[in-house]
PDB file of N, CA and C in Angstrom:
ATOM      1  N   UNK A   1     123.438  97.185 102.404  1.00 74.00           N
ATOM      2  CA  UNK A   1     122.730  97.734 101.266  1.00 74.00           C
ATOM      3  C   UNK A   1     122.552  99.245 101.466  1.00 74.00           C
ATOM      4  N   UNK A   2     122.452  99.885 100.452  1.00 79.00           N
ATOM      5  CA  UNK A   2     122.234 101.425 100.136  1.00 79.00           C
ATOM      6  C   UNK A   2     121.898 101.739  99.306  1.00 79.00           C
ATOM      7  N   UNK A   3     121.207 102.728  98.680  1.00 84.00           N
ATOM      8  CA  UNK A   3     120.537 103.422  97.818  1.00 84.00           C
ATOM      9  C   UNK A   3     121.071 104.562  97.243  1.00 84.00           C
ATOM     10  N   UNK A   4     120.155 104.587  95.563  1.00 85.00           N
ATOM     11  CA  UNK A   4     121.040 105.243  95.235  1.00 85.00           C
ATOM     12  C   UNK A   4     120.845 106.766  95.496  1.00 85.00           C
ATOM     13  N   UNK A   5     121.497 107.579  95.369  1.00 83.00           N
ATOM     14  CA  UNK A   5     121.006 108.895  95.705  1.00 83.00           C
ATOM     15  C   UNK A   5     120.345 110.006  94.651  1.00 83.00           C
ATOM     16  N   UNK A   6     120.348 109.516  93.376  1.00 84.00           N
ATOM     17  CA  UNK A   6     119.526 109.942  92.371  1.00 84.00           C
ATOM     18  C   UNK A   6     118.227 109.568  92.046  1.00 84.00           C
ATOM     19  N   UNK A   7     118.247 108.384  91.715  1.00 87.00           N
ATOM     20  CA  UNK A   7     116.982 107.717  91.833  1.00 87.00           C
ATOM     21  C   UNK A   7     116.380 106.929  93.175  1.00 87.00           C
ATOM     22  N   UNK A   8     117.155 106.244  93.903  1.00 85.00           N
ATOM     23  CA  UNK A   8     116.773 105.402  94.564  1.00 85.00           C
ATOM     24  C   UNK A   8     116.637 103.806  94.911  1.00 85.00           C
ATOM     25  N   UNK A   9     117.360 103.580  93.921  1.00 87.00           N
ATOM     26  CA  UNK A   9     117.273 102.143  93.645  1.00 87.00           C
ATOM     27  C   UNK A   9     118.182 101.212  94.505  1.00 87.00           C
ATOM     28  N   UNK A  10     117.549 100.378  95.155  1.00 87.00           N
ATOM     29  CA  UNK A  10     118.814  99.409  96.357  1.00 87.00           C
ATOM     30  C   UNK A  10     119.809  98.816  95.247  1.00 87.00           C
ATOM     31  N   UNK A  11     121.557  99.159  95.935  1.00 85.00           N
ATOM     32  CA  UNK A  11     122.250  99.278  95.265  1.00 85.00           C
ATOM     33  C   UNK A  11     122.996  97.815  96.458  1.00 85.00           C
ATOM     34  N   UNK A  12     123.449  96.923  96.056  1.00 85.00           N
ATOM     35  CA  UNK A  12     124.711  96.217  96.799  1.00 85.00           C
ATOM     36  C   UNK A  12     125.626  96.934  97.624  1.00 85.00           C
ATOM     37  N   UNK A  13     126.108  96.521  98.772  1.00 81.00           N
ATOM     38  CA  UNK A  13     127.123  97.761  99.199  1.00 81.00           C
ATOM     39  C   UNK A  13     128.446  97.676  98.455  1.00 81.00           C
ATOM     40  N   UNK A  14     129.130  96.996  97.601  1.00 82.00           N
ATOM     41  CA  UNK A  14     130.396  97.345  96.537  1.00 82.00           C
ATOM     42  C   UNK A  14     129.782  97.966  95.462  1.00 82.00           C
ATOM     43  N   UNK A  15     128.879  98.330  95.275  1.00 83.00           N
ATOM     44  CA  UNK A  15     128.553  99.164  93.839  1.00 83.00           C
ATOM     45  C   UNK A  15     128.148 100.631  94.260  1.00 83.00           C
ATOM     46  N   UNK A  16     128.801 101.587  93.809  1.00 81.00           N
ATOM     47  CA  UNK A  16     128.657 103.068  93.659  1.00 81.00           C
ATOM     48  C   UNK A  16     128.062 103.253  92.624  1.00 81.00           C
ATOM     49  N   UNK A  17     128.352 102.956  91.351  1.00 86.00           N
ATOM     50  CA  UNK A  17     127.244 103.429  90.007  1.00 86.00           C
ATOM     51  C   UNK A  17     126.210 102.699  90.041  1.00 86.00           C
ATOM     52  N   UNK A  18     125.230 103.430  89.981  1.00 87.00           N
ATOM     53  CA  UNK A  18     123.697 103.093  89.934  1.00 87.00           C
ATOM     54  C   UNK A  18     123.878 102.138  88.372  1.00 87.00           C
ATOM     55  N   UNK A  19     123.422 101.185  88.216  1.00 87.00           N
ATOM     56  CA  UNK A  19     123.166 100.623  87.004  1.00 87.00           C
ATOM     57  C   UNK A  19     122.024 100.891  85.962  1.00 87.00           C
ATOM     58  N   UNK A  20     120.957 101.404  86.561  1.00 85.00           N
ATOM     59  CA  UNK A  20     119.853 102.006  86.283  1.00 85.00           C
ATOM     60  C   UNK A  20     120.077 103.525  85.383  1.00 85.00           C
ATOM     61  N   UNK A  21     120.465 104.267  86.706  1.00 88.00           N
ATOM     62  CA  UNK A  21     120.465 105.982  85.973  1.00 88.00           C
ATOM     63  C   UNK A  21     122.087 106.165  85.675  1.00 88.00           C
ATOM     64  N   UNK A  22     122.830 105.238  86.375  1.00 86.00           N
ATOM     65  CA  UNK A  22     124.272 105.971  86.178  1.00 86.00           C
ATOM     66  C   UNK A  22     124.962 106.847  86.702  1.00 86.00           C
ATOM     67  N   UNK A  23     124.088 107.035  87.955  1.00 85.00           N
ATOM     68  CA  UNK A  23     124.725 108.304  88.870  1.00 85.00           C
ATOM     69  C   UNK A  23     125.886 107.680  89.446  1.00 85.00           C
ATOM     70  N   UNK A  24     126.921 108.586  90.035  1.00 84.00           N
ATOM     71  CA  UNK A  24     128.323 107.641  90.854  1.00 84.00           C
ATOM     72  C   UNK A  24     127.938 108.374  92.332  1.00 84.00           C
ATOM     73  N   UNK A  25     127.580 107.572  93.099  1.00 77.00           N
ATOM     74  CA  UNK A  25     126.908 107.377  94.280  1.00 77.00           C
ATOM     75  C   UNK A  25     128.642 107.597  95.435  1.00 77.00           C
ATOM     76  N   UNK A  26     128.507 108.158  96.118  1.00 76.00           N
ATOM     77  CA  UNK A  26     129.234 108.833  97.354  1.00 76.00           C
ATOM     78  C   UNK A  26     129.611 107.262  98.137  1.00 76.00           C
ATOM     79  N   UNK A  27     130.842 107.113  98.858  1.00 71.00           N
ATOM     80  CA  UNK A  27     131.051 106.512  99.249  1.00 71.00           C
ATOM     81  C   UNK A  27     130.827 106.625 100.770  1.00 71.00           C
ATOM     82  N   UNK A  28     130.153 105.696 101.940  1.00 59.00           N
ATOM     83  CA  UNK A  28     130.065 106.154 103.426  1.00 59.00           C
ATOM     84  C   UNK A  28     131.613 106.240 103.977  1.00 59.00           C
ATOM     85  N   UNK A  29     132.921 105.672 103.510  1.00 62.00           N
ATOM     86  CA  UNK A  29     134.412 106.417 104.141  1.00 62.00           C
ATOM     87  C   UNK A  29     134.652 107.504 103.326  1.00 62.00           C
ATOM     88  N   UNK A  30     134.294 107.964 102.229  1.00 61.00           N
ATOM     89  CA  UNK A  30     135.366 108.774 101.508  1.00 61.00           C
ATOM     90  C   UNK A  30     135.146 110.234 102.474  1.00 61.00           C
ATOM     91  N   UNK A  31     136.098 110.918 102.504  1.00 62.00           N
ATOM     92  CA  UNK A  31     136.069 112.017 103.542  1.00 62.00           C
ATOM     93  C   UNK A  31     135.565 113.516 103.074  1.00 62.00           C
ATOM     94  N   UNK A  32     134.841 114.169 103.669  1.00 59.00           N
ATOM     95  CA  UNK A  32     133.991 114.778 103.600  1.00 59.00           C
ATOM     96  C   UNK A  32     134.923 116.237 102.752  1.00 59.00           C
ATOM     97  N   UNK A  33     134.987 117.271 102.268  1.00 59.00           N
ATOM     98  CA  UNK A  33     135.427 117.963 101.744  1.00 59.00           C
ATOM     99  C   UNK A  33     134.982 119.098 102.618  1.00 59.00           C
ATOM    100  N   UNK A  34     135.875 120.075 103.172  1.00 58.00           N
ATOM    101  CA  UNK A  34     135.548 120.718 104.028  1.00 58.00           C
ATOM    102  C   UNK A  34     135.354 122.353 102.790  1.00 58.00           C
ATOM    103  N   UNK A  35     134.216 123.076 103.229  1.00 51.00           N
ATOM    104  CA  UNK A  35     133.815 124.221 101.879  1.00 51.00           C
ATOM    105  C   UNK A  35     134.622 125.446 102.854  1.00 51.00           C
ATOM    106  N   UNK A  36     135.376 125.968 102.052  1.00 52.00           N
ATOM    107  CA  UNK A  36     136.274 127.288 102.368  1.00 52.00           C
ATOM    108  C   UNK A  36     135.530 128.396 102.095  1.00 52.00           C
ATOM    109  N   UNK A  37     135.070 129.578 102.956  1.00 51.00           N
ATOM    110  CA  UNK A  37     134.610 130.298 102.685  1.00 51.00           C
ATOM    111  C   UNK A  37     135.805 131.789 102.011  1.00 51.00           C
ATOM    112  N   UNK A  38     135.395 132.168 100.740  1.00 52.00           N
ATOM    113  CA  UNK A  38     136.295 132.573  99.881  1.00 52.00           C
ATOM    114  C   UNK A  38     136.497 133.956 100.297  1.00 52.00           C
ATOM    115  N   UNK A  39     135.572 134.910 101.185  1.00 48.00           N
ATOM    116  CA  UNK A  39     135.654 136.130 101.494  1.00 48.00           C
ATOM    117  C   UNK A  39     136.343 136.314 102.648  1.00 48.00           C
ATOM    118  N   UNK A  40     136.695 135.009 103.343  1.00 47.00           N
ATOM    119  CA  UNK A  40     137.679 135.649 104.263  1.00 47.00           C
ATOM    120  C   UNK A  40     139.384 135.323 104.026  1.00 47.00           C
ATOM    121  N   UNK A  41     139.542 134.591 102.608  1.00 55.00           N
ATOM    122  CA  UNK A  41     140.985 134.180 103.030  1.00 55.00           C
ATOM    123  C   UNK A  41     141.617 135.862 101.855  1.00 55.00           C
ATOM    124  N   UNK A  42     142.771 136.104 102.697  1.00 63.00           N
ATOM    125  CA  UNK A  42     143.285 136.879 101.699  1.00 63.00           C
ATOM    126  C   UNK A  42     144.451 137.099 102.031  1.00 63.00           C
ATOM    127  N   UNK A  43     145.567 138.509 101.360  1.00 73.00           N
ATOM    128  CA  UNK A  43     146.716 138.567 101.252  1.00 73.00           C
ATOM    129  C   UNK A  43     147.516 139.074 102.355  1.00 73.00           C
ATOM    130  N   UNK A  44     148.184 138.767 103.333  1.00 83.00           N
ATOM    131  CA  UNK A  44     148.782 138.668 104.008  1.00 83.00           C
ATOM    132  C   UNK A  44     150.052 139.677 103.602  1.00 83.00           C
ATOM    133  N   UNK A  45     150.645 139.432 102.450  1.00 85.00           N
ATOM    134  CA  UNK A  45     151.738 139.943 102.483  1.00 85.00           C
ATOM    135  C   UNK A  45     151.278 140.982 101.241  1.00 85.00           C
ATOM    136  N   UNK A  46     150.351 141.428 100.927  1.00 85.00           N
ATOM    137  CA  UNK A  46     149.682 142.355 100.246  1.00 85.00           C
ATOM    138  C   UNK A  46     149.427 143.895 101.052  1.00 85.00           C
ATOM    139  N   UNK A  47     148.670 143.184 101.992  1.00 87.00           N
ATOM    140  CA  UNK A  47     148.683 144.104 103.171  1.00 87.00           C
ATOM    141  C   UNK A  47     149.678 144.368 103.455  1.00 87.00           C
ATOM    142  N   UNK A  48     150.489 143.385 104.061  1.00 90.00           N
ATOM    143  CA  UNK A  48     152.124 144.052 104.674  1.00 90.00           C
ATOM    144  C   UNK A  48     152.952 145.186 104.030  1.00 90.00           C
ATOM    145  N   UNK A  49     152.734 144.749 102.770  1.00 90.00           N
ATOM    146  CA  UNK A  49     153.276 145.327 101.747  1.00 90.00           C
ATOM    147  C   UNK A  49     153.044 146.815 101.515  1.00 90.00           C
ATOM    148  N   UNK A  50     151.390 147.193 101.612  1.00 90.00           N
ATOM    149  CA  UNK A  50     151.090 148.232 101.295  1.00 90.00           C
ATOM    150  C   UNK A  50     151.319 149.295 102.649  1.00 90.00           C
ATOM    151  N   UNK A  51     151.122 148.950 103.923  1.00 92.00           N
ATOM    152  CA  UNK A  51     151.288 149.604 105.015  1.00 92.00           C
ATOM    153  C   UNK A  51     152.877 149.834 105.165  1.00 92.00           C
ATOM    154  N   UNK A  52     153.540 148.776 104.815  1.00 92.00           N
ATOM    155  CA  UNK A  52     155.302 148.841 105.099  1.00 92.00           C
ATOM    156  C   UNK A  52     156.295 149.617 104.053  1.00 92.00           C
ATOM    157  N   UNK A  53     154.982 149.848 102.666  1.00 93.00           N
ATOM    158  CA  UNK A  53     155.776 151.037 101.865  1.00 93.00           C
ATOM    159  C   UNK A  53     154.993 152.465 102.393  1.00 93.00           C
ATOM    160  N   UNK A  54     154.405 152.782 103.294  1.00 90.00           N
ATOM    161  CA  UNK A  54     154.077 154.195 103.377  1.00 90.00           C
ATOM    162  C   UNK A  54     155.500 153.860 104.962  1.00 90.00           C
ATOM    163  N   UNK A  55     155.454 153.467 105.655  1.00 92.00           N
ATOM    164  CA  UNK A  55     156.359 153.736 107.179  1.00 92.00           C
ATOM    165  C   UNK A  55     157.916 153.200 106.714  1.00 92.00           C
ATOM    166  N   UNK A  56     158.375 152.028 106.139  1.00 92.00           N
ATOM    167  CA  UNK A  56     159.625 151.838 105.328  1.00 92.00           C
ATOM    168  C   UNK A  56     159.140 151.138 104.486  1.00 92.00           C
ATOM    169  N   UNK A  57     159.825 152.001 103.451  1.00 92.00           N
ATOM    170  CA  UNK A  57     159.106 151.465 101.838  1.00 92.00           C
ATOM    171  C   UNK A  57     160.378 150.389 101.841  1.00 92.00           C
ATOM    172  N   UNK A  58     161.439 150.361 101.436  1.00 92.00           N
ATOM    173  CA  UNK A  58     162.214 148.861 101.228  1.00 92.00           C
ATOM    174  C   UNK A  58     161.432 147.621 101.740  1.00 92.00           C
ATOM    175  N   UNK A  59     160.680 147.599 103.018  1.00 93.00           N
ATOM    176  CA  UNK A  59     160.294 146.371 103.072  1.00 93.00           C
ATOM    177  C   UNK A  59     158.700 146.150 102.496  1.00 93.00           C
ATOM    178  N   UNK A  60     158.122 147.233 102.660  1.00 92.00           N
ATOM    179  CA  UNK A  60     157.373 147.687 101.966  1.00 92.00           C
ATOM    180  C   UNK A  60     157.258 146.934 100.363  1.00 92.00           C
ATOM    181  N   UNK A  61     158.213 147.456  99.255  1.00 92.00           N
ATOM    182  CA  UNK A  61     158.553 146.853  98.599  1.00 92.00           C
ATOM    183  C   UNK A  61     158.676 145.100  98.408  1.00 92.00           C
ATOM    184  N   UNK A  62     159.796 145.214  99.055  1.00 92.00           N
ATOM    185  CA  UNK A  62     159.463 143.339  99.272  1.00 92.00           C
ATOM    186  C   UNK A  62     158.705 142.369  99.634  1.00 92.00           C
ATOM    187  N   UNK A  63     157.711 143.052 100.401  1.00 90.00           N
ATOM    188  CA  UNK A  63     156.583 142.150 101.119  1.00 90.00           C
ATOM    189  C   UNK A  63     155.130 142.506 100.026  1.00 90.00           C
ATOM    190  N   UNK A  64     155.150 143.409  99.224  1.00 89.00           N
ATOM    191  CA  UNK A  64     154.297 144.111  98.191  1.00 89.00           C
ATOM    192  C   UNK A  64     154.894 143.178  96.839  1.00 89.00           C
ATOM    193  N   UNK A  65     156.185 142.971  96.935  1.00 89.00           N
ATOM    194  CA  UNK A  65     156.506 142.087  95.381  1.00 89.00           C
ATOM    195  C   UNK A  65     155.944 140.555  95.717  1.00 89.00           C
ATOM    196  N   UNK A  66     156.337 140.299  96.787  1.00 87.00           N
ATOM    197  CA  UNK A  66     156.013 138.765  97.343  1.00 87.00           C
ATOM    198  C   UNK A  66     154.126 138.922  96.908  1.00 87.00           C
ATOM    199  N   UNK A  67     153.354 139.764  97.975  1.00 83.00           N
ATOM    200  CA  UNK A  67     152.408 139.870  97.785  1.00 83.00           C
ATOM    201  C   UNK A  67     151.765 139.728  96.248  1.00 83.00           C
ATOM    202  N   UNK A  68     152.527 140.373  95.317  1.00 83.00           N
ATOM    203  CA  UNK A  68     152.096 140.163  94.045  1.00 83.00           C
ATOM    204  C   UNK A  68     151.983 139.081  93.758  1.00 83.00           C
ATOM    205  N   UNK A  69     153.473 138.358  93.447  1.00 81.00           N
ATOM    206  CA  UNK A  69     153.625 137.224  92.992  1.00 81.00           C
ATOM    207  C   UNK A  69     152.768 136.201  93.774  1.00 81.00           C
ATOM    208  N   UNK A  70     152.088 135.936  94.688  1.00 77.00           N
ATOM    209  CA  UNK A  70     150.978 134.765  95.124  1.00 77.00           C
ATOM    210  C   UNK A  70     149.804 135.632  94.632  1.00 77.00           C
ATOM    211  N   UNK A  71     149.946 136.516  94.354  1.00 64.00           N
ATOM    212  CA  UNK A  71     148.450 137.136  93.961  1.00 64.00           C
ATOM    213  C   UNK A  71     147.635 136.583  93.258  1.00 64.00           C
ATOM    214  N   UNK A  72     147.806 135.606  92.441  1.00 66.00           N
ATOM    215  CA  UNK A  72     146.986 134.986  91.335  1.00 66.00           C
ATOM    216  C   UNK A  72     146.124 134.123  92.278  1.00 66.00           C
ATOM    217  N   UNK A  73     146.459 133.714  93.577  1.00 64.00           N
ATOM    218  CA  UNK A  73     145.650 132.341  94.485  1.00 64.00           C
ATOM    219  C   UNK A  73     144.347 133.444  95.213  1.00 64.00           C
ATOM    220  N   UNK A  74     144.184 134.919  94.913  1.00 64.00           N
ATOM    221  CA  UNK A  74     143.530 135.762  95.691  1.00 64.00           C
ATOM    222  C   UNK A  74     142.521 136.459  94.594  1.00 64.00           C
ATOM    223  N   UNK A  75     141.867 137.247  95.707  1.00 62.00           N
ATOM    224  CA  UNK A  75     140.924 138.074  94.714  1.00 62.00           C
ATOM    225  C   UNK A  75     141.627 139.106  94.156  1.00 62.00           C
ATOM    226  N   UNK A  76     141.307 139.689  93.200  1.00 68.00           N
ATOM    227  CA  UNK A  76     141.684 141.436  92.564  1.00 68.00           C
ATOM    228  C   UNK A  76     142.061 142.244  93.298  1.00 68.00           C
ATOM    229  N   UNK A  77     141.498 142.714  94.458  1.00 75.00           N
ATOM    230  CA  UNK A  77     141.687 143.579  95.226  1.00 75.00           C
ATOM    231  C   UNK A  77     143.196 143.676  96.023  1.00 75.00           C
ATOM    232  N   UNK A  78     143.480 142.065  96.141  1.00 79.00           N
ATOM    233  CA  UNK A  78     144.498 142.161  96.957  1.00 79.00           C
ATOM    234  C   UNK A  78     146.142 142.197  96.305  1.00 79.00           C
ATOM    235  N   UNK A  79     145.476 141.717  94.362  1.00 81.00           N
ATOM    236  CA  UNK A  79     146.447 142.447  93.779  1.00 81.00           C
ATOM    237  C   UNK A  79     146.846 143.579  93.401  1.00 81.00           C
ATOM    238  N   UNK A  80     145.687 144.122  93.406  1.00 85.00           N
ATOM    239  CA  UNK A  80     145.396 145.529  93.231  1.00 85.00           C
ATOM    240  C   UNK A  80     146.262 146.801  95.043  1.00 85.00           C
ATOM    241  N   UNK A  81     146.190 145.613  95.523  1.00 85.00           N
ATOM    242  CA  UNK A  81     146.405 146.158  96.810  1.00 85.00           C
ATOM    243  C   UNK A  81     148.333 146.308  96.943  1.00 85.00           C
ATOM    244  N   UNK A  82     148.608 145.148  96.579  1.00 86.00           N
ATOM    245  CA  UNK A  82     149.955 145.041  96.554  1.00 86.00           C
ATOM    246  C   UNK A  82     150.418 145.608  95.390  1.00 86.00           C
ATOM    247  N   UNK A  83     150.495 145.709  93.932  1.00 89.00           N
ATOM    248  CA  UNK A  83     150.373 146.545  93.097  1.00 89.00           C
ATOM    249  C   UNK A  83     150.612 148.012  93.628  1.00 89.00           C
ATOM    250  N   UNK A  84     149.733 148.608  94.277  1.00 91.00           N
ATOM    251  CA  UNK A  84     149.819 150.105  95.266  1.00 91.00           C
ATOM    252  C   UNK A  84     150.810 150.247  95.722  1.00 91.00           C
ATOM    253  N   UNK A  85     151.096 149.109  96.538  1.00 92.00           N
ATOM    254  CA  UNK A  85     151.905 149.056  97.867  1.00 92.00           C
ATOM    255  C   UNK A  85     153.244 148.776  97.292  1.00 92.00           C
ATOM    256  N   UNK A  86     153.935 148.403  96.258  1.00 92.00           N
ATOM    257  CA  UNK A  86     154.708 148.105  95.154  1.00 92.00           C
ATOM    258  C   UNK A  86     155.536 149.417  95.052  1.00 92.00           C
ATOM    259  N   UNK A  87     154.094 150.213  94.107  1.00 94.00           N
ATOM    260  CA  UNK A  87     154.331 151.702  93.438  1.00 94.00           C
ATOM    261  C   UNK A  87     154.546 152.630  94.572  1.00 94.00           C
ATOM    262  N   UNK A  88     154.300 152.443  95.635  1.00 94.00           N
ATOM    263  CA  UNK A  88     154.016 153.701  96.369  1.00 94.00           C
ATOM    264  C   UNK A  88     155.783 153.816  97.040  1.00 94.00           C
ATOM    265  N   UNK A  89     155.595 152.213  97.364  1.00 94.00           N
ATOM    266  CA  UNK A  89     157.406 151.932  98.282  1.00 94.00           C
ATOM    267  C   UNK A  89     158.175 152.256  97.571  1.00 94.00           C
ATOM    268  N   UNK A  90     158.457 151.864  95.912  1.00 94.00           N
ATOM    269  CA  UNK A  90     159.199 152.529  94.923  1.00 94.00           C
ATOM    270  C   UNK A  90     159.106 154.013  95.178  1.00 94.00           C
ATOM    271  N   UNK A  91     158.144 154.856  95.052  1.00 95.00           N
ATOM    272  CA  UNK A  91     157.786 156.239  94.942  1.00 95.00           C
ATOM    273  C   UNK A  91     158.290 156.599  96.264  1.00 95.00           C
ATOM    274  N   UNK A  92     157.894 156.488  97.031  1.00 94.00           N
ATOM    275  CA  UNK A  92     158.759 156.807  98.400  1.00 94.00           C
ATOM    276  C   UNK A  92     160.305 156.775  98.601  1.00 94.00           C
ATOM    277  N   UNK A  93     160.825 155.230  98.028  1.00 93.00           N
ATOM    278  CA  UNK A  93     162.047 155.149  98.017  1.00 93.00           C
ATOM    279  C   UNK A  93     163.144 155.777  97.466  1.00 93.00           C
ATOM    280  N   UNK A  94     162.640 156.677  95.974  1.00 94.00           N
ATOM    281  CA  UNK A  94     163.051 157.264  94.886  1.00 94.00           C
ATOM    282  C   UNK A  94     162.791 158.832  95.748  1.00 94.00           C
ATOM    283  N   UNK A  95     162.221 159.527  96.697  1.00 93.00           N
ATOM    284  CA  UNK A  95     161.769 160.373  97.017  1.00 93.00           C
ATOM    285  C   UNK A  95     163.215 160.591  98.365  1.00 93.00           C
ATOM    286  N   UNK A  96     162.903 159.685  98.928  1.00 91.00           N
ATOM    287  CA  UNK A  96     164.206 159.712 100.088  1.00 91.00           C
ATOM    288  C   UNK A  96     165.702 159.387  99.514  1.00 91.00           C
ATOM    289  N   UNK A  97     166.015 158.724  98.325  1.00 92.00           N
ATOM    290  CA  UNK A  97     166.927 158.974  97.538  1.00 92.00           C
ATOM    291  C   UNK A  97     167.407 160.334  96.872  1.00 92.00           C
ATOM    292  N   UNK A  98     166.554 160.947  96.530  1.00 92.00           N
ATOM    293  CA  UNK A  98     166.808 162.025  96.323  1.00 92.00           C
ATOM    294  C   UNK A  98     167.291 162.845  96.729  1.00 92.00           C
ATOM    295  N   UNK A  99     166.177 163.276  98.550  1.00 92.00           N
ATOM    296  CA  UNK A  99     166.303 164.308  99.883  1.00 92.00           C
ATOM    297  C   UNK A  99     167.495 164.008  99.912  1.00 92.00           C
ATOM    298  N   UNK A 100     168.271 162.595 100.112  1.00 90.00           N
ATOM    299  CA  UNK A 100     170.024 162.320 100.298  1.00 90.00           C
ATOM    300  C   UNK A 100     170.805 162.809  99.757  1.00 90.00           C
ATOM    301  N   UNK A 101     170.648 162.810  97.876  1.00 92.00           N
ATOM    302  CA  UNK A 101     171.611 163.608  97.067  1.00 92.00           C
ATOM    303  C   UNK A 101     171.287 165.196  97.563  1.00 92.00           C
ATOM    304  N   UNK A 102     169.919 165.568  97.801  1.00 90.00           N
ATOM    305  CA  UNK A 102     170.514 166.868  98.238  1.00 90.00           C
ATOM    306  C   UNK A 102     170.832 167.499  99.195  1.00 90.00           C
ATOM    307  N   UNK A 103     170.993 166.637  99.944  1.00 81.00           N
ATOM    308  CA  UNK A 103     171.670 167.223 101.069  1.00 81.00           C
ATOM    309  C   UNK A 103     173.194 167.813 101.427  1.00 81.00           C
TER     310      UNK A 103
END
């Protein structure tokens, strides 16, 4: 026997809905849900991205487009981050393209 966890009422152990209030009562196997704390997960290849277009922007670039494209599973910042890191590797890349033609 168990109770319910809204009201209280001794419940059979095969019954989860309270019959009384209607609450759906937690099961003692169902497995616990582990809580992700949201301020530490972030972009990996956002970062990469933005540091690898200021030292070589080509990869820079690619690890900044990747970074984008998962960006939607992250906060703002880290699209915002790769976004940068995007523009800057382009801007760099277009910059050392150039120094080449004139040389």
């Amino acid at each position: 026997m168990h109770y319910c966890e809204n009201c209280g009422t001794q419940l059979e152990d095969e019954v989860y809905t309270c019959p009384y209030c209607g609450h759906q009562n937690k099961r003692a196997d169902e497995p616990k849900k582990e809580i992700v704390n949201e301020d530490h997960i972030n972009n990996g290849f956002a970062i990469a991205g933005f540091i690898l277009s200021l030292l070589v922007p080509v990869f820079g670039i690619i690890f900044s487009a990747i970074g984008l494209g998962v960006g939607h599973n992250y906060k703002r910042p880290y699209r915002r981050l790769a976004a940068a890191g995007l523009t800057i590797g382009i801007v760099f890349s277009l910059f050392g393209l150039f120094a080449l033609i004139l040389m």
